[in-house]
Amino acid sequence: MTQKIQTRDPELTRARILDAAETLFVEQGFSAVKLSALARSAEVTKSLIHHHFGSKEQLWEAVKNRAFERYFTAQMAMLEEAGEPDAALLRSSVEAYFHFLRDNPGVVRLFAWTHLEGDNHCGELDNQLVGAGAEWVRQAQKRGLLRSDVNPTHVIAMFVMTCTQWFEAKCHHQHWPGIGSDAAFLEDFLKIFMEGVTPRG
Amino acid sequence: MTQKIQTRDPELTRARILDAAETLFVEQGFSAVKLSALARSAEVTKSLIHHHFGSKEQLWEAVKNRAFERYFTAQMAMLEEAGEPDAALLRSSVEAYFHFLRDNPGVVRLFAWTHLEGDNHCGELDNQLVGAGAEWVRQAQKRGLLRSDVNPTHVIAMFVMTCTQWFEAKCHHQHWPGIGSDAAFLEDFLKIFMEGVTPRG
DNA sequence: GTACTAACTGGCCGACCGGTCAATTGCTTC
DNA sequence: GAAGCAATTGACCGGTCGGCCAGTTAGTAC
């Protein structure tokens, strides 16, 4: 088989470059990253980066594609193992989303950079996820398990945006007086959110 | 008095540079902005930028300071003209904050860039605002006008983060299937949020 | 008017940016 | 083992980046 004890390993090299690039892009964004620093960090020559990825811009695309693929894979998996659409499902979805972001801070920052760039990257996949989520809310509404006087997409948007912003601007609000831990905030958010989407007789 | 029909006007020059810089920084972030382009845009020479602001970094600080000062002035004004702490005040605060962000998209993006930079700039002033907001929530809770089993700071954080993210990532979720206008989203958010913070007997 | 200061200019600088290229080296195939 | 090719190297490129500086000019104080 493919003996991997060798002096050349293009796939490993690609992976090393991608990993180092993701780290730096996540930290600094596209413009601030220098190819020379990236090469040093990945322990390859600059030329090798161009050989494997063509240009800085194409490397940036490759990094985003890989990260977003991971994101969508995880989200789709969560979607598929979900059960009947009801309030309990909504709550566990929020929790799952929150924990995913907590455990993948790089993804959050990558999203943020692309948002600021006005990049509408990964639009279709995202629409698919949100569409599926909204559809579940709609079903739960029909069954009277969630209040039906709100736009289902807005229900999804509301918790997605809150979770995203919590981690995206953490450096900013972590010093707010009285602010709690991740877990404490999630708990309070869920209290308010779940109470807010509960139908009233 | 100070005749302003003159060939030299340092204050105007400073303002022209600051304005052009804010526009470019808001669009592209710090690293992507070139001093040469900025000079062209402000219709001054590059040297003049250095003369008035010292360096690119100091100019960036000046731009942020000016924008954040506007932000805090507006927020403080809103705070002072507020009345008794109750649910109606909370609702109108959310509306006011939402509309402020809608009308000042530059501020939103500036905040976003600084968050990503890990800049804890403007920490004290912000803490002050949040602290005051949380204190009002606390008072309303004591009077039984808001549910008291949630952290007051989290109540503030929740709506601030939702509003922020709505405008910050607009390019991203504006294409989500079924998403509504600014007004429609705000209405649905308020329905859920206000219902969520209402005390239950 | 003279002296002084600050605003402003144009030219220039070293550093370093992203990117190219010819040459070399290690694998694979036959 | 010869041939062919992709991986890899290091030297090198033109461009332009942020910043500096000597010199000029407009306003001000006396």
Coordinates of C-alpha atoms (C1' of nucleotides) in Angstrom, one line a residue:
Chain A
M1 CA 0.0 0.0 0.0
T2 CA 0.9 3.7 0.0
Q3 CA 3.9 3.7 2.2
K4 CA 3.7 7.1 4.1
I5 CA 7.2 7.0 5.4
Q6 CA 8.6 9.2 2.6
T7 CA 10.2 12.5 2.1
R8 CA 7.3 13.9 -0.1
D9 CA 3.7 13.8 0.8
P10 CA 1.6 16.3 -1.2
E11 CA -1.6 15.6 0.6
L12 CA 0.0 16.2 4.0
T13 CA 1.6 19.3 2.6
R14 CA -1.7 20.6 1.4
A15 CA -3.2 19.8 4.8
R16 CA -0.4 21.6 6.6
I17 CA -0.9 24.7 4.5
L18 CA -4.7 24.6 4.9
D19 CA -4.4 24.2 8.7
A20 CA -1.9 27.0 9.1
A21 CA -3.9 29.2 6.8
E22 CA -7.1 28.5 8.7
T23 CA -5.5 29.4 11.9
L24 CA -4.1 32.7 10.6
F25 CA -7.2 33.7 8.6
V26 CA -9.4 33.0 11.6
E27 CA -7.2 35.2 13.8
Q28 CA -6.5 38.0 11.4
G29 CA -8.8 37.9 8.4
F30 CA -7.8 37.8 4.8
S31 CA -5.9 41.0 4.2
A32 CA -3.8 41.0 7.3
V33 CA -2.3 37.6 6.7
K34 CA 1.1 37.6 4.9
L35 CA 2.0 34.7 2.8
S36 CA 5.5 34.8 4.2
A37 CA 4.2 34.4 7.7
L38 CA 1.9 31.7 6.6
A39 CA 4.7 29.8 4.9
R40 CA 6.8 30.0 8.0
S41 CA 3.9 28.8 10.1
A42 CA 3.1 25.9 7.9
E43 CA 6.9 25.1 7.6
V44 CA 6.8 25.2 3.8
T45 CA 8.1 27.6 1.2
K46 CA 6.0 30.3 -0.3
S47 CA 6.3 28.8 -3.7
L48 CA 4.8 25.6 -2.4
I49 CA 1.7 27.5 -1.4
H50 CA 1.3 28.8 -4.9
H51 CA 2.0 25.4 -6.4
H52 CA -0.8 23.8 -4.4
F53 CA -3.4 26.6 -4.3
G54 CA -2.5 29.1 -7.1
S55 CA -3.0 32.3 -5.2
K56 CA -3.7 33.8 -1.8
E57 CA -7.3 34.4 -2.8
Q58 CA -7.8 30.8 -4.0
L59 CA -6.3 29.5 -0.7
W60 CA -8.7 31.7 1.2
E61 CA -11.6 30.1 -0.8
A62 CA -10.2 26.7 0.0
V63 CA -10.0 27.4 3.7
K64 CA -13.6 28.7 3.7
N65 CA -14.9 25.8 1.7
R66 CA -13.3 23.3 4.0
A67 CA -14.5 25.0 7.2
F68 CA -18.1 25.5 5.9
E69 CA -18.3 21.9 4.7
R70 CA -17.5 20.8 8.3
Y71 CA -20.1 23.2 9.5
F72 CA -22.8 22.0 7.2
T73 CA -22.0 18.4 7.7
A74 CA -22.4 18.8 11.4
Q75 CA -25.7 20.7 11.0
M76 CA -27.1 18.2 8.6
A77 CA -26.3 15.4 10.9
M78 CA -28.1 17.2 13.8
L79 CA -31.0 17.8 11.5
E80 CA -31.3 14.2 10.5
E81 CA -31.2 12.7 13.9
A82 CA -34.0 15.0 15.1
G83 CA -37.4 13.7 16.1
E84 CA -40.9 15.1 16.2
P85 CA -41.2 18.9 15.8
D86 CA -42.2 20.2 19.1
A87 CA -41.0 22.6 21.8
A88 CA -38.5 20.1 23.2
L89 CA -36.9 19.7 19.8
L90 CA -36.6 23.5 19.4
R91 CA -34.9 23.7 22.8
S92 CA -32.4 20.9 22.1
S93 CA -31.7 22.4 18.7
V94 CA -30.8 25.7 20.3
E95 CA -28.6 23.9 22.8
A96 CA -26.9 21.9 20.1
Y97 CA -26.2 24.9 18.0
F98 CA -24.9 26.9 20.9
H99 CA -22.5 24.1 21.9
F100 CA -21.4 23.6 18.4
L101 CA -20.3 27.2 18.1
R102 CA -18.7 27.0 21.6
D103 CA -16.6 24.1 20.4
N104 CA -15.8 25.6 17.0
P105 CA -14.8 29.1 17.6
G106 CA -12.9 29.2 14.4
V107 CA -16.0 28.7 12.4
V108 CA -17.7 31.6 14.1
R109 CA -14.9 34.0 13.3
L110 CA -14.6 32.7 9.7
F111 CA -18.3 33.4 9.3
A112 CA -17.8 36.9 10.7
W113 CA -15.0 37.7 8.4
T114 CA -17.0 36.6 5.4
H115 CA -20.0 38.5 6.5
L116 CA -18.0 41.7 6.7
E117 CA -16.6 41.0 3.3
G118 CA -20.1 40.9 2.0
D119 CA -19.4 37.4 0.9
N120 CA -22.6 35.5 0.1
H121 CA -20.7 32.3 0.0
C122 CA -22.5 29.1 1.0
G123 CA -25.9 30.7 0.4
E124 CA -27.6 27.6 -1.0
L125 CA -26.6 25.2 1.7
D126 CA -27.5 27.7 4.4
N127 CA -30.9 28.4 2.9
Q128 CA -31.5 24.7 2.9
L129 CA -30.7 24.4 6.6
V130 CA -32.8 27.4 7.6
G131 CA -35.6 26.3 5.3
A132 CA -35.7 22.9 7.0
G133 CA -35.6 24.4 10.4
A134 CA -38.4 26.9 9.6
E135 CA -40.5 24.0 8.2
W136 CA -40.3 22.2 11.5
V137 CA -41.3 25.3 13.4
R138 CA -44.2 25.6 11.0
Q139 CA -45.3 22.0 11.7
A140 CA -45.1 22.6 15.4
Q141 CA -47.2 25.7 15.0
K142 CA -49.9 23.8 13.1
R143 CA -50.1 21.3 15.9
G144 CA -50.4 24.1 18.4
L145 CA -47.1 23.3 20.1
L146 CA -45.6 26.7 19.3
R147 CA -47.3 30.1 19.0
S148 CA -48.4 30.7 15.4
D149 CA -48.4 34.4 15.1
V150 CA -44.7 34.7 14.3
N151 CA -42.7 34.0 11.1
P152 CA -41.1 30.5 11.5
T153 CA -37.9 31.8 9.8
H154 CA -37.7 34.6 12.4
V155 CA -37.8 32.0 15.2
I156 CA -34.8 30.2 13.7
A157 CA -33.1 33.5 12.9
M158 CA -33.5 34.8 16.4
F159 CA -31.7 31.9 18.1
V160 CA -29.1 31.5 15.4
M161 CA -28.2 35.2 15.6
T162 CA -28.1 35.3 19.4
C163 CA -25.8 32.3 19.6
T164 CA -23.6 33.6 16.8
Q165 CA -23.2 37.0 18.4
W166 CA -22.6 35.6 21.8
F167 CA -19.4 33.9 20.6
E168 CA -18.5 36.4 17.9
A169 CA -18.3 39.4 20.2
K170 CA -17.3 37.6 23.3
C171 CA -14.2 39.8 23.7
H172 CA -16.5 42.7 23.9
H173 CA -19.3 41.7 26.3
Q174 CA -17.4 39.3 28.5
H175 CA -16.5 42.3 30.7
W176 CA -20.0 43.6 31.0
P177 CA -21.0 43.9 34.7
G178 CA -23.0 40.9 35.8
I179 CA -22.6 38.9 32.7
G180 CA -22.6 35.2 33.3
S181 CA -20.8 32.1 31.9
D182 CA -21.7 30.4 28.6
A183 CA -23.9 28.0 30.4
A184 CA -25.6 30.7 32.5
F185 CA -26.4 32.8 29.5
L186 CA -27.7 29.9 27.5
E187 CA -30.0 29.0 30.3
D188 CA -31.4 32.5 30.6
F189 CA -31.7 32.8 26.9
L190 CA -33.7 29.6 26.7
K191 CA -36.0 30.7 29.6
I192 CA -36.9 33.8 27.7
F193 CA -36.9 32.3 24.2
M194 CA -38.9 29.2 25.1
E195 CA -41.4 31.2 27.1
G196 CA -41.7 33.6 24.2
V197 CA -42.5 30.9 21.6
T198 CA -45.0 29.0 23.9
P199 CA -48.6 29.3 22.7
R200 CA -51.1 31.1 25.0
G201 CA -54.5 29.7 25.6
Chain B
M1 CA -14.3 86.3 13.8
T2 CA -12.5 83.3 12.3
Q3 CA -12.8 84.0 8.6
K4 CA -13.2 80.5 7.0
I5 CA -12.7 81.7 3.4
Q6 CA -9.0 80.8 3.4
T7 CA -6.7 78.5 1.6
R8 CA -5.8 76.6 4.7
D9 CA -8.2 75.0 7.2
P10 CA -6.6 72.3 9.3
E11 CA -9.8 71.4 11.0
L12 CA -11.6 70.9 7.8
T13 CA -8.6 68.8 6.5
R14 CA -8.7 66.7 9.6
A15 CA -12.4 66.2 9.2
R16 CA -12.0 65.3 5.5
I17 CA -9.4 62.7 6.3
L18 CA -11.5 61.3 9.2
D19 CA -14.6 61.1 7.0
A20 CA -12.8 59.4 4.2
A21 CA -11.0 57.1 6.6
E22 CA -14.2 56.1 8.3
T23 CA -15.9 55.3 5.0
L24 CA -13.0 53.1 3.9
F25 CA -12.4 51.4 7.2
V26 CA -16.1 50.6 7.6
E27 CA -16.1 49.0 4.1
Q28 CA -12.8 47.1 4.2
G29 CA -11.4 47.0 7.7
F30 CA -8.0 48.2 8.9
S31 CA -5.6 46.0 7.0
A32 CA -7.2 46.2 3.6
V33 CA -7.2 50.0 3.5
K34 CA -4.2 51.6 1.7
L35 CA -3.1 55.0 2.7
S36 CA -2.6 56.0 -0.9
A37 CA -6.3 55.2 -1.7
L38 CA -7.3 57.0 1.4
A39 CA -5.4 60.1 0.5
R40 CA -6.9 60.1 -3.0
S41 CA -10.4 59.7 -1.5
A42 CA -9.9 62.5 1.0
E43 CA -8.2 64.7 -1.7
V44 CA -5.2 65.3 0.4
T45 CA -1.6 64.1 0.2
K46 CA -0.4 61.1 2.1
S47 CA 2.0 63.3 4.0
L48 CA -0.8 65.3 5.3
I49 CA -2.4 62.3 6.8
H50 CA 0.8 61.6 8.7
H51 CA 1.1 65.2 9.7
H52 CA -2.4 65.2 11.3
F53 CA -2.6 61.7 12.7
G54 CA 0.9 60.3 12.9
S55 CA 0.4 56.8 11.6
K56 CA -2.2 54.6 10.0
E57 CA -2.8 52.9 13.4
Q58 CA -3.4 56.2 15.1
L59 CA -5.8 57.3 12.4
W60 CA -7.7 54.0 12.9
E61 CA -7.9 54.8 16.6
A62 CA -9.1 58.3 15.9
V63 CA -11.8 57.0 13.6
K64 CA -13.0 54.5 16.2
N65 CA -13.0 57.1 18.9
R66 CA -15.1 59.5 17.0
A67 CA -17.6 56.9 15.9
F68 CA -17.9 55.4 19.3
E69 CA -18.3 58.8 20.9
R70 CA -21.3 59.4 18.6
Y71 CA -22.7 56.0 19.6
F72 CA -22.4 56.6 23.3
T73 CA -23.7 60.1 23.1
A74 CA -26.8 58.8 21.3
Q75 CA -27.2 55.9 23.8
M76 CA -26.8 58.2 26.8
A77 CA -29.3 60.6 25.5
M78 CA -31.8 57.7 25.1
L79 CA -31.1 56.6 28.6
E80 CA -31.7 59.9 30.1
E81 CA -35.0 60.6 28.5
A82 CA -36.3 57.3 29.6
G83 CA -39.1 57.1 32.2
E84 CA -40.2 54.5 34.8
P85 CA -38.6 51.1 34.4
D86 CA -41.3 48.8 33.2
A87 CA -42.1 46.5 30.3
A88 CA -43.1 49.4 28.0
L89 CA -39.7 51.0 28.6
L90 CA -37.9 47.8 27.7
R91 CA -39.9 47.5 24.5
S92 CA -39.2 51.1 23.4
S93 CA -35.5 50.7 24.3
V94 CA -35.3 47.7 22.0
E95 CA -37.0 49.6 19.3
A96 CA -34.8 52.6 19.7
Y97 CA -31.7 50.5 19.7
F98 CA -32.8 48.6 16.6
H99 CA -33.6 51.8 14.8
F100 CA -30.3 53.4 15.8
L101 CA -28.4 50.5 14.3
R102 CA -30.5 50.5 11.2
D103 CA -29.7 54.2 10.7
N104 CA -26.0 53.9 11.5
P105 CA -24.8 50.9 9.6
G106 CA -21.2 52.2 9.8
V107 CA -21.2 51.9 13.5
V108 CA -22.3 48.3 13.3
R109 CA -19.5 47.4 11.0
L110 CA -16.9 49.3 13.0
F111 CA -18.0 47.4 16.0
A112 CA -17.7 44.2 14.2
W113 CA -14.2 44.9 12.9
T114 CA -13.0 45.8 16.4
H115 CA -14.6 42.7 17.9
L116 CA -12.8 40.5 15.4
E117 CA -9.5 42.4 16.2
G118 CA -10.1 41.4 19.9
D119 CA -10.1 45.1 20.7
N120 CA -11.6 45.8 24.1
H121 CA -11.8 49.4 23.2
C122 CA -14.5 51.5 24.8
G123 CA -14.9 49.0 27.6
E124 CA -15.7 51.4 30.4
L125 CA -18.3 53.5 28.6
D126 CA -20.0 50.3 27.4
N127 CA -20.0 48.8 30.8
Q128 CA -21.7 51.9 32.1
L129 CA -24.5 51.7 29.5
V130 CA -25.1 48.0 30.1
G131 CA -24.9 48.5 33.8
A132 CA -27.5 51.2 33.7
G133 CA -29.8 49.1 31.5
A134 CA -29.4 46.1 33.7
E135 CA -30.2 48.2 36.8
W136 CA -33.5 49.2 35.2
V137 CA -34.4 45.7 34.5
R138 CA -33.6 44.8 38.1
Q139 CA -35.9 47.5 39.3
A140 CA -38.7 46.4 37.1
Q141 CA -38.2 42.9 38.3
K142 CA -38.5 44.0 41.9
R143 CA -41.8 45.6 41.1
G144 CA -43.0 42.4 39.5
L145 CA -43.1 44.0 36.1
L146 CA -40.6 41.6 34.6
R147 CA -39.8 38.0 35.4
S148 CA -37.2 37.8 38.1
D149 CA -35.6 34.4 37.5
V150 CA -33.3 35.7 34.8
N151 CA -30.0 37.7 35.0
P152 CA -30.8 41.4 34.2
T153 CA -27.6 41.7 32.3
H154 CA -28.6 38.8 30.1
V155 CA -31.9 40.4 29.3
I156 CA -29.9 43.5 28.0
A157 CA -27.4 41.3 26.2
M158 CA -30.0 39.3 24.5
F159 CA -31.6 42.1 22.7
V160 CA -28.4 44.0 22.0
M161 CA -26.9 40.9 20.4
T162 CA -29.9 40.1 18.3
C163 CA -30.2 43.6 17.0
T164 CA -26.4 43.8 16.3
Q165 CA -26.3 40.5 14.5
W166 CA -29.3 41.3 12.4
F167 CA -27.6 44.2 10.9
E168 CA -24.0 42.9 11.0
A169 CA -24.7 39.7 9.1
K170 CA -27.5 41.1 6.9
C171 CA -25.7 40.2 3.7
H172 CA -25.8 36.6 4.9
H173 CA -29.4 36.0 6.1
Q174 CA -31.2 38.4 3.9
H175 CA -31.6 35.6 1.4
W176 CA -32.9 33.1 3.8
P177 CA -36.2 31.7 2.7
G178 CA -39.1 33.4 4.3
I179 CA -37.1 36.1 6.1
G180 CA -38.9 39.4 6.5
S181 CA -38.1 43.0 6.4
D182 CA -36.4 44.9 9.2
A183 CA -39.8 46.0 10.6
A184 CA -41.3 42.5 10.3
F185 CA -38.3 40.9 12.1
L186 CA -38.3 43.5 14.8
E187 CA -42.0 42.9 15.4
D188 CA -41.6 39.1 15.7
F189 CA -38.5 39.5 17.9
L190 CA -40.5 41.8 20.2
K191 CA -43.4 39.4 20.4
I192 CA -41.2 36.6 21.5
F193 CA -38.8 38.6 23.7
M194 CA -41.6 40.6 25.5
E195 CA -43.6 37.5 26.0
G196 CA -40.5 35.8 27.3
V197 CA -39.7 38.4 29.9
T198 CA -43.3 38.8 31.2
P199 CA -43.8 37.4 34.7
R200 CA -46.1 34.5 35.1
G201 CA -48.6 34.3 37.9
Chain C
dG1 C1' 7.7 94.3 8.1
dT2 C1' 9.8 90.5 10.6
dA3 C1' 9.9 86.3 13.0
dC4 C1' 7.8 82.3 14.1
dT5 C1' 4.7 78.4 13.7
dA6 C1' 1.9 75.1 11.6
dA7 C1' -0.1 73.5 7.3
dC8 C1' 1.1 71.5 3.4
dT9 C1' 3.8 69.5 -0.8
dG10 C1' 6.5 66.3 -3.7
dG11 C1' 9.9 63.3 -3.8
dC12 C1' 12.0 59.6 -1.9
dC13 C1' 13.1 55.5 1.0
dG14 C1' 13.7 50.7 2.6
dA15 C1' 10.9 46.9 3.4
dC16 C1' 8.2 43.6 2.0
dC17 C1' 4.2 42.2 -0.5
dG18 C1' 2.2 38.4 -3.7
dG19 C1' 3.8 36.0 -7.4
dT20 C1' 7.1 33.8 -11.1
dC21 C1' 10.6 30.9 -12.8
dA22 C1' 14.3 27.7 -13.8
dA23 C1' 16.5 24.1 -11.7
dT24 C1' 16.5 20.0 -8.6
dT25 C1' 14.8 16.1 -6.4
dG26 C1' 12.0 12.1 -5.2
dC27 C1' 8.5 9.0 -6.6
dT28 C1' 6.1 6.1 -10.1
dT29 C1' 5.7 3.5 -14.3
dC30 C1' 7.3 0.5 -17.6
Chain D
dG1 C1' 17.5 1.8 -15.2
dA2 C1' 15.4 5.2 -18.1
dA3 C1' 11.7 8.3 -18.7
dG4 C1' 8.3 11.2 -17.1
dC5 C1' 6.1 13.9 -13.8
dA6 C1' 4.7 16.2 -9.7
dA7 C1' 6.7 18.1 -5.5
dT8 C1' 9.8 21.2 -3.9
dT9 C1' 13.4 24.7 -3.7
dG10 C1' 15.6 29.3 -3.5
dA11 C1' 16.6 33.2 -6.1
dC12 C1' 14.4 36.8 -7.9
dC13 C1' 10.8 40.2 -9.7
dG14 C1' 8.0 44.5 -10.2
dG15 C1' 5.0 47.0 -7.5
dT16 C1' 3.6 49.4 -3.8
dC17 C1' 3.2 49.7 1.0
dG18 C1' 3.6 52.9 5.3
dG19 C1' 6.4 56.4 6.5
dC20 C1' 10.0 60.2 6.3
dC21 C1' 12.1 64.6 5.2
dA22 C1' 13.6 68.9 3.2
dG23 C1' 11.5 72.6 1.5
dT24 C1' 7.6 75.9 0.6
dT25 C1' 3.7 78.6 1.8
dA26 C1' -0.1 80.7 4.5
dG27 C1' -1.6 82.6 8.7
dT28 C1' -0.3 85.0 13.3
dA29 C1' 1.9 87.6 16.9
dC30 C1' 4.5 91.6 17.9

